[in-house]
CSV table of N, CA, C and O in Angstrom, one decimal:
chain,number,residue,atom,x,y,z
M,1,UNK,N,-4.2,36.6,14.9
M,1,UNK,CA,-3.3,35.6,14.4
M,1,UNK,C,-2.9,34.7,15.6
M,1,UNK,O,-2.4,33.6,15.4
M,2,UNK,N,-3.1,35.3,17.1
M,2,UNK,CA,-2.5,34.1,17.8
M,2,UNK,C,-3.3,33.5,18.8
M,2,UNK,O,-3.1,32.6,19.6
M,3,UNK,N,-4.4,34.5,18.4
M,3,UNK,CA,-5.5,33.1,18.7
M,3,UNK,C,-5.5,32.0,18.1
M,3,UNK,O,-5.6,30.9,18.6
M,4,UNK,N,-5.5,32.2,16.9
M,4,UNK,CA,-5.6,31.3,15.5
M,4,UNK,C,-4.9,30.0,15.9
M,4,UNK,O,-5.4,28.9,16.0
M,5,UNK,N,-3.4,30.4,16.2
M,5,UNK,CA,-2.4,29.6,16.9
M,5,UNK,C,-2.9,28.8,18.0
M,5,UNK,O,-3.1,27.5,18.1
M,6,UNK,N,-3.1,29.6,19.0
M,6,UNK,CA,-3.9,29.3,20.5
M,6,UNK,C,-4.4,28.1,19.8
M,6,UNK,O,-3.9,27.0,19.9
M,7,UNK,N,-5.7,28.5,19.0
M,7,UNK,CA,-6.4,27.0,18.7
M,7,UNK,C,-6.2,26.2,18.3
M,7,UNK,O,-6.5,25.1,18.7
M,8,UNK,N,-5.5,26.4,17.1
M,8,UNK,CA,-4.5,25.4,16.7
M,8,UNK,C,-3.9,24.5,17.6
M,8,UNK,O,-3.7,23.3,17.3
M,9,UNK,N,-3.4,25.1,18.9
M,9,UNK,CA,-2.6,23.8,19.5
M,9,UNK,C,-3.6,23.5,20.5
M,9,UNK,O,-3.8,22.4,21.0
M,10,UNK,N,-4.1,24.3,20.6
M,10,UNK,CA,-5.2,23.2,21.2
M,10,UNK,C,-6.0,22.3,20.9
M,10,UNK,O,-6.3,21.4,21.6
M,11,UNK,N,-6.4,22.4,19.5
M,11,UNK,CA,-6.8,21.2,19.1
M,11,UNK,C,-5.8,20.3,18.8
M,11,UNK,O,-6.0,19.1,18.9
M,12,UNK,N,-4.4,20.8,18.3
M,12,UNK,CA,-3.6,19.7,18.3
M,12,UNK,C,-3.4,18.5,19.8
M,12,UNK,O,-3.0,17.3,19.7
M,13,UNK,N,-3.7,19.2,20.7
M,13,UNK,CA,-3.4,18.7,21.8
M,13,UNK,C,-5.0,17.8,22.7
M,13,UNK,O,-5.1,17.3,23.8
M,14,UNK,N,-5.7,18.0,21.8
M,14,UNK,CA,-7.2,17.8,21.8
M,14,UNK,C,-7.6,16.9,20.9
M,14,UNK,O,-8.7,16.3,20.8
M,15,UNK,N,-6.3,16.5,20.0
M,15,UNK,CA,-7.1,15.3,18.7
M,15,UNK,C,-6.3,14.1,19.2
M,15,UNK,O,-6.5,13.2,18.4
M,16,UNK,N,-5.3,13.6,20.6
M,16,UNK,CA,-5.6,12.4,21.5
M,16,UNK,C,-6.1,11.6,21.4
M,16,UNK,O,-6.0,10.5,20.9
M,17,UNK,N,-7.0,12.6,22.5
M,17,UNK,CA,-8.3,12.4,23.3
M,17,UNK,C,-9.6,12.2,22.2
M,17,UNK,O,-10.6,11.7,22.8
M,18,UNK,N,-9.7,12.3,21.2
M,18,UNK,CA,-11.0,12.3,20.2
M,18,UNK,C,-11.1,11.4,19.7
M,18,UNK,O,-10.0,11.2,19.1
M,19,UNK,N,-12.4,10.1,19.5
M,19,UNK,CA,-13.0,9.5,18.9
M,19,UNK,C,-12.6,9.5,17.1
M,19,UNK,O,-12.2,10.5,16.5
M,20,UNK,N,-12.8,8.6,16.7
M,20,UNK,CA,-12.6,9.2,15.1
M,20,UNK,C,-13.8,9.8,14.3
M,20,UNK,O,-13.6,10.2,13.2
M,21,UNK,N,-14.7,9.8,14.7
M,21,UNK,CA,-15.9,10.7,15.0
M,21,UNK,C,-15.9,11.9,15.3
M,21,UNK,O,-16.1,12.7,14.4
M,22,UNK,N,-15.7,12.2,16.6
M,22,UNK,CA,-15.2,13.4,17.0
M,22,UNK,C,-14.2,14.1,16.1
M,22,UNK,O,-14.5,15.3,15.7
M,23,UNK,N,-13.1,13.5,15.9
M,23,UNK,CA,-11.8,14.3,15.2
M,23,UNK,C,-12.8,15.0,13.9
M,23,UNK,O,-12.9,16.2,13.7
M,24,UNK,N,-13.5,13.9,13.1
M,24,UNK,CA,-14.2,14.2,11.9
M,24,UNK,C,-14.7,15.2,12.1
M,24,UNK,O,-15.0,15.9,11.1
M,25,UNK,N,-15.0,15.5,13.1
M,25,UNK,CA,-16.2,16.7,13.1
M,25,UNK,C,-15.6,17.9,13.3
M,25,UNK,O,-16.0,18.9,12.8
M,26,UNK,N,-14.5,18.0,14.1
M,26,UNK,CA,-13.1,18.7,14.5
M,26,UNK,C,-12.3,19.3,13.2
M,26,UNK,O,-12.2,20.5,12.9
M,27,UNK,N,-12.0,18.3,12.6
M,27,UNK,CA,-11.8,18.3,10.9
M,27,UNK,C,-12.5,19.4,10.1
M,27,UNK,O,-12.0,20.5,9.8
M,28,UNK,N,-13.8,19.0,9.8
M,28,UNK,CA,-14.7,19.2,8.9
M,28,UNK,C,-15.0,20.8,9.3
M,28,UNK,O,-15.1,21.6,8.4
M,29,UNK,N,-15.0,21.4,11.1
M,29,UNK,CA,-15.2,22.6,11.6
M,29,UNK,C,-13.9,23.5,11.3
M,29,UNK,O,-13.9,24.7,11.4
M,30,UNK,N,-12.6,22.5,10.8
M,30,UNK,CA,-11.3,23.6,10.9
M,30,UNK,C,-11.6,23.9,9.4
M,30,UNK,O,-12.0,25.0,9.1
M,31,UNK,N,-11.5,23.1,8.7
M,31,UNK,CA,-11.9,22.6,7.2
M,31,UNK,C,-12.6,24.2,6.7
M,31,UNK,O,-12.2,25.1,5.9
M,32,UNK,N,-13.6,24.1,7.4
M,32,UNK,CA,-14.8,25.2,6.9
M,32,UNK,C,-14.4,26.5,7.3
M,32,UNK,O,-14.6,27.3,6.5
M,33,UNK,N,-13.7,27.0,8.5
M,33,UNK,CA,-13.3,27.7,9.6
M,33,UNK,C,-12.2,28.5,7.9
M,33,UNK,O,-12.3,29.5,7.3
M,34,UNK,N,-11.4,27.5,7.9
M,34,UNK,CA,-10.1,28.0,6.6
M,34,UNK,C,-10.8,28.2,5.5
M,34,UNK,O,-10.6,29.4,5.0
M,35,UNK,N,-11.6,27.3,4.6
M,35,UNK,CA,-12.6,28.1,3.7
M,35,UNK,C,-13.2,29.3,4.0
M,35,UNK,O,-13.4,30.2,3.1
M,36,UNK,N,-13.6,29.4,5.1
M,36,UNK,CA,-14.7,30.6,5.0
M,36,UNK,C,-13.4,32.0,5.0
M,36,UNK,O,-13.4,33.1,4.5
M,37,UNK,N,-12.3,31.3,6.0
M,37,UNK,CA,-11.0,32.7,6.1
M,37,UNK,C,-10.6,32.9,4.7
M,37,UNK,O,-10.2,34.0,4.4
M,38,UNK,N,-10.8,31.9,3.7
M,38,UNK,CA,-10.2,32.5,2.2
M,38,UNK,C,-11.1,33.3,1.5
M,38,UNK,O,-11.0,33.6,0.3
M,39,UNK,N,-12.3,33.6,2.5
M,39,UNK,CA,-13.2,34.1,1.7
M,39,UNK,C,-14.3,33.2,1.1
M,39,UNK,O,-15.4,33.8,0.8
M,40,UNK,N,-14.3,31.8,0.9
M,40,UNK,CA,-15.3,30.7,0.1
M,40,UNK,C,-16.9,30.8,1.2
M,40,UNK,O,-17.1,30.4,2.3
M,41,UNK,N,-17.7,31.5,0.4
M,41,UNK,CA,-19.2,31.2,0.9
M,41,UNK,C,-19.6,29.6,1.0
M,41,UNK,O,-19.6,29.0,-0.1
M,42,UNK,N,-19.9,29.0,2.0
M,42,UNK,CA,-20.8,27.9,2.2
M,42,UNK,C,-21.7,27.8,0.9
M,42,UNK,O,-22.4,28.8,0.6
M,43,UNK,N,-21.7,26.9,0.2
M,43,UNK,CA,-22.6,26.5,-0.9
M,43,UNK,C,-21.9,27.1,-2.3
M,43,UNK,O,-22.5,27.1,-3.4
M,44,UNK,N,-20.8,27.6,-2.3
M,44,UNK,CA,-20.6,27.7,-3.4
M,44,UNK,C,-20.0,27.4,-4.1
M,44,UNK,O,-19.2,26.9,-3.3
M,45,UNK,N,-19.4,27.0,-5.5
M,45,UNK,CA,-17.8,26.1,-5.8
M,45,UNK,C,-16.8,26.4,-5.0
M,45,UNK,O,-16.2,25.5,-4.3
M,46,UNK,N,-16.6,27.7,-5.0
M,46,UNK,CA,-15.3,28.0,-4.6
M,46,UNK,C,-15.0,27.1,-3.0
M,46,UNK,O,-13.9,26.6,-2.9
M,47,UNK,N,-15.8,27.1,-2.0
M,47,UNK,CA,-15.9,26.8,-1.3
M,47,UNK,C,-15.9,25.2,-1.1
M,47,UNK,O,-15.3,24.6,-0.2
M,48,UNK,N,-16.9,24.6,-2.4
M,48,UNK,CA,-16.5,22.8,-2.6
M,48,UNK,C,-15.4,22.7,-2.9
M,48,UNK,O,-14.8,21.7,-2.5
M,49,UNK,N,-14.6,23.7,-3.5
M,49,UNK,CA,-13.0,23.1,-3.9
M,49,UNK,C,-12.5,23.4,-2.8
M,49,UNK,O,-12.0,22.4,-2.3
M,50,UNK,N,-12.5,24.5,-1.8
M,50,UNK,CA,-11.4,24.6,-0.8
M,50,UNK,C,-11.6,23.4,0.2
M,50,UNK,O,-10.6,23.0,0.9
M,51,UNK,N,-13.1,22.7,0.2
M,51,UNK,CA,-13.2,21.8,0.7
M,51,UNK,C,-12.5,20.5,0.8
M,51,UNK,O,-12.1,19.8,1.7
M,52,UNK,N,-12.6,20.4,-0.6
M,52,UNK,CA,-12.0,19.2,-1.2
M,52,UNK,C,-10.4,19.4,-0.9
M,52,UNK,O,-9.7,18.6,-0.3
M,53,UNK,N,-9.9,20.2,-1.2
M,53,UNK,CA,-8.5,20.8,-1.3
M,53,UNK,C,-7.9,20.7,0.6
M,53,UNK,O,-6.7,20.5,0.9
M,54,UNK,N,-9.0,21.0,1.3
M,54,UNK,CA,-8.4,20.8,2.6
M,54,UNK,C,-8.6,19.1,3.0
M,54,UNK,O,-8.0,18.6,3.9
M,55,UNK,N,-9.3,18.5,2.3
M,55,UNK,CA,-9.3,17.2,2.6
M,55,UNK,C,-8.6,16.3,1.8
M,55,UNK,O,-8.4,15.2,2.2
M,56,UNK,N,-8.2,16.6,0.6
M,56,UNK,CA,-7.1,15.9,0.0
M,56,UNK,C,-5.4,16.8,0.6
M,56,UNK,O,-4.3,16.4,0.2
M,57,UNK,N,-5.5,17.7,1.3
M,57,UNK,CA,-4.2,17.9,2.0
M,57,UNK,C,-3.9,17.0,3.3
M,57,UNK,O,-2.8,16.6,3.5
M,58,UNK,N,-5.0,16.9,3.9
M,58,UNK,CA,-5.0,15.8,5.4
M,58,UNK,C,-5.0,14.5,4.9
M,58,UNK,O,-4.8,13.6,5.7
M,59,UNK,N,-5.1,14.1,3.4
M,59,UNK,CA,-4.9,13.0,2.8
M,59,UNK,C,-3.8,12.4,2.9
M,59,UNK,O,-3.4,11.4,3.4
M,60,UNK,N,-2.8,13.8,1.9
M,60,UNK,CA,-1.9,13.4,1.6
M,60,UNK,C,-0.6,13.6,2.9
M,60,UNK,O,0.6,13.4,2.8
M,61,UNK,N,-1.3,14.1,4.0
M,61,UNK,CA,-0.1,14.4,5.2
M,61,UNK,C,0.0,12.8,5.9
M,61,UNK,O,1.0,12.2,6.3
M,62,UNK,N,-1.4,12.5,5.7
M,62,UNK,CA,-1.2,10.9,6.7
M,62,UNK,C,-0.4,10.2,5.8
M,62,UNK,O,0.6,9.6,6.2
M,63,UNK,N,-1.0,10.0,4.4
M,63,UNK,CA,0.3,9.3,3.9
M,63,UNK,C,1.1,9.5,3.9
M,63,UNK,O,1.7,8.4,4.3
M,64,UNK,N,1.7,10.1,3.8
M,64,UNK,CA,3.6,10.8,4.2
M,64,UNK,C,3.7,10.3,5.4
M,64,UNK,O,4.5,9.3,5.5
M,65,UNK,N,3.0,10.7,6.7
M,65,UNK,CA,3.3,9.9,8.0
M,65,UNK,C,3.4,8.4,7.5
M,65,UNK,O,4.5,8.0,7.3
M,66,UNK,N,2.9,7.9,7.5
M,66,UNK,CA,2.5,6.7,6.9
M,66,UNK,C,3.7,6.1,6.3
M,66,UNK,O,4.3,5.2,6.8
M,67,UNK,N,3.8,6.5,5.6
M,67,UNK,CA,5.3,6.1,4.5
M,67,UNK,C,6.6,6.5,5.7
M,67,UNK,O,7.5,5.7,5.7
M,68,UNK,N,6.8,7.4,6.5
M,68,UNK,CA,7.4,7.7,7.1
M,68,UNK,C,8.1,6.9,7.8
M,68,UNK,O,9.3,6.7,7.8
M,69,UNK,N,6.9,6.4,8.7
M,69,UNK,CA,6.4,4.9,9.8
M,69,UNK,C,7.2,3.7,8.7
M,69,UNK,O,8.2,2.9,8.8
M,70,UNK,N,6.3,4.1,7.6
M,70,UNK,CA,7.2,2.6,7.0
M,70,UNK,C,8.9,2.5,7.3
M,70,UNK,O,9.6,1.9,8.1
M,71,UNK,N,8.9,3.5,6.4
M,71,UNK,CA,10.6,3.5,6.7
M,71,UNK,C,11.4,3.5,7.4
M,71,UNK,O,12.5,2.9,7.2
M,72,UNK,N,11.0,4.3,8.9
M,72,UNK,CA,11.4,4.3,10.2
M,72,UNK,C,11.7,2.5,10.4
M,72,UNK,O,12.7,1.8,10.5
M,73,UNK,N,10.5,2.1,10.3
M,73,UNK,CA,10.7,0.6,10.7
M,73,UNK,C,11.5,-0.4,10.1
M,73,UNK,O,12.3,-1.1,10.7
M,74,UNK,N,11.4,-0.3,8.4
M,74,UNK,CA,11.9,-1.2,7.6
M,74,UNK,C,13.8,-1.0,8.4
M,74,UNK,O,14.4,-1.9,9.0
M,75,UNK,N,14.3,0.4,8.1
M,75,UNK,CA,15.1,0.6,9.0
M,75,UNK,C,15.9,0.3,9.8
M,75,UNK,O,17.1,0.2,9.9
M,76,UNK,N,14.6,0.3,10.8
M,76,UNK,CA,15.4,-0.8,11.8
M,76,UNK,C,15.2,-2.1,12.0
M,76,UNK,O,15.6,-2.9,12.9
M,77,UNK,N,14.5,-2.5,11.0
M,77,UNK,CA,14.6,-4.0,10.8
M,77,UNK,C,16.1,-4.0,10.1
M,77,UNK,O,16.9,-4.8,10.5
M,78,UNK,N,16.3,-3.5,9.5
M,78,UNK,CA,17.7,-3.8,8.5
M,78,UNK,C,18.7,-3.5,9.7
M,78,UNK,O,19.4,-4.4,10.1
M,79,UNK,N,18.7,-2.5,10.2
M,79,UNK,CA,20.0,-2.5,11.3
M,79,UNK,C,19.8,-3.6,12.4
M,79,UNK,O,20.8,-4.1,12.9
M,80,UNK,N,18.6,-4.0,12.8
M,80,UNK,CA,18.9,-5.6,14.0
M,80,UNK,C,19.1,-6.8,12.9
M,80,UNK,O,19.0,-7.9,13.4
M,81,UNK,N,19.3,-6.8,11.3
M,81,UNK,CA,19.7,-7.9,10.7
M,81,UNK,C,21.3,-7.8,10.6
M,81,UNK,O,22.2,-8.6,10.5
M,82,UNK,N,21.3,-6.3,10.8
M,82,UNK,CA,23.0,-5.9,10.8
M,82,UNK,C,23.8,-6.6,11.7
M,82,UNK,O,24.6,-7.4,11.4
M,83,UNK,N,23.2,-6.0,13.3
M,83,UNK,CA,23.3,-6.4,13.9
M,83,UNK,C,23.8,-8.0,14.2
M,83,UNK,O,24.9,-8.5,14.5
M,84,UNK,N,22.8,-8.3,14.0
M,84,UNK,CA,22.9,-10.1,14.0
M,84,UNK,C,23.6,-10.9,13.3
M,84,UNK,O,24.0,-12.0,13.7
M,85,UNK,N,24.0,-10.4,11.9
M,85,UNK,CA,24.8,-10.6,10.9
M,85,UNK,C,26.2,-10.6,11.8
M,85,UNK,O,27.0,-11.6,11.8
M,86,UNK,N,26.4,-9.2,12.6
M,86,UNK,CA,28.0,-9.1,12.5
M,86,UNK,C,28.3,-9.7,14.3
M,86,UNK,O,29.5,-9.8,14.8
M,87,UNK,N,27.1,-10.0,15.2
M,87,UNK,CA,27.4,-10.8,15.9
M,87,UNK,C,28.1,-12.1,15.5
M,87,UNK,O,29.2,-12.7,15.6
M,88,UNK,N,26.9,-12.4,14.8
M,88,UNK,CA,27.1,-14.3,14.4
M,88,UNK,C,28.8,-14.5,14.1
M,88,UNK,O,29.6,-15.3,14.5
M,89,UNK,N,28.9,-13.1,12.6
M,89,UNK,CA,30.8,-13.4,12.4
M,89,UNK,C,32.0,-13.4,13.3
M,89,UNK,O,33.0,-14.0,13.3
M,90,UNK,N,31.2,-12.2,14.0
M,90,UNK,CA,32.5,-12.3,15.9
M,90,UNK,C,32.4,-14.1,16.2
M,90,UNK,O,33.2,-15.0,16.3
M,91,UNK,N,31.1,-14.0,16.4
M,91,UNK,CA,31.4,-15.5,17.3
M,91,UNK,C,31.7,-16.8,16.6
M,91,UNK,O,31.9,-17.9,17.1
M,92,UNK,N,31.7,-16.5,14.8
M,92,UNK,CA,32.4,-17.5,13.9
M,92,UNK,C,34.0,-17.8,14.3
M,92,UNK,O,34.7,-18.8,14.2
M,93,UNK,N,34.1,-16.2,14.6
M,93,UNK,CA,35.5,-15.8,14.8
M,93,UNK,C,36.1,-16.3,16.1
M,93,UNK,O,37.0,-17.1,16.0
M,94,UNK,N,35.5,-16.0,17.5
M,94,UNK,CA,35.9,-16.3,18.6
M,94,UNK,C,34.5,-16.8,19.1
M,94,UNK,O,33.7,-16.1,19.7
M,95,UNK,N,34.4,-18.0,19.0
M,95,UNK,CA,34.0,-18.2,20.0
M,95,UNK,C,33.3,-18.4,21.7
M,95,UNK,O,32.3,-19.0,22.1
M,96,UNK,N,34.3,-17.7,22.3
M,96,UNK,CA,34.5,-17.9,23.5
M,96,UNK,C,34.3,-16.4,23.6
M,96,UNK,O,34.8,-15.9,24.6
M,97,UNK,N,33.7,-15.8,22.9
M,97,UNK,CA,33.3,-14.4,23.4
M,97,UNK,C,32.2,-14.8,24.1
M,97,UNK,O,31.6,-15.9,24.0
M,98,UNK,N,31.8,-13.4,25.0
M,98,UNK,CA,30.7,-13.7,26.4
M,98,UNK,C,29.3,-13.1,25.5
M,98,UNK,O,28.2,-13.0,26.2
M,99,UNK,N,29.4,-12.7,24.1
M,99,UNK,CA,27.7,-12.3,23.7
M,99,UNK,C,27.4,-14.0,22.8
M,99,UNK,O,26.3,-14.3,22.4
M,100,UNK,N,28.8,-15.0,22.5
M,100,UNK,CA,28.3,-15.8,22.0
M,100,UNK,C,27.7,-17.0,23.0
M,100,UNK,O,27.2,-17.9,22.4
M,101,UNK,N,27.6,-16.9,24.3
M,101,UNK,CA,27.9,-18.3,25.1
M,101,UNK,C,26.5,-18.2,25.4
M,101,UNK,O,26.3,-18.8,26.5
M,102,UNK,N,25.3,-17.7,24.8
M,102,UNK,CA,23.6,-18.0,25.1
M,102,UNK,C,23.5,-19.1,25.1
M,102,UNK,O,22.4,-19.5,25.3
C-alpha cells in the first residue's frame, strides 16, 4: 500500500513536467494498473467499464476544478467591484482623501 502511495505522488509530481500526450499515456497506464487491482481482465466488460468509469471520474474531477477556477474568479471580480464601488462613495464623500487625488 505505500508503494502504491510512493507512486502516486510521484506521478502526481511528474504530471508538471508531462506533455498532454505523455500524461495520456500516464493516465491510460494508472487507469489499467486500478482495473487490473479490481480484478478486471484486459479484454473483458468488466474491465471496459472500469475503464470507462476511471475516465468519466478524471472527467468529472476537471470539471469541478474547472467550475471551482470559475468561481474563485467570478469572486474576485465581485470583491474589486466592491472595492471600487465603496472607494468611489468615500471620495463622493471626501474628497480630499489621499486614495481619491489620482
Amino acid at each position: 500500500m505505500t508503494s502504491l502511495g510512493l507512486a502516486a505522488l510521484l506521478g502526481l509530481g511528474l504530471a508538471g513536467c508531462l506533455s498532454g500526450a505523455e500524461q495520456g499515456q500516464v493516465n491510460l497506464q494508472n487507469d489499467a494498473n486500478t482495473c487490473a487491482n479490481f480484478g478486471a481482465r484486459y479484454g473483458s466488460p468488466a474491465y471496459s467499464d472500469c475503464m470507462l468509469a476511471q475516465q468519466r471520474r478524471r472527467d468529472l474531477k476537471q470539471i469541478e476544478d474547472l467550475e471551482k477556477t470559475r468561481l474563485t474568479s467570478q469572486i474576485a471580480r465581485d470583491a474589486q467591484i466592491m472595492t471600487d464601488r465603496a472607494r468611489k462613495q468615500r471620495c463622493d464623500r471626501d474628497p480630499n482623501r489621499r486614495e481619491c487625488k489620482r
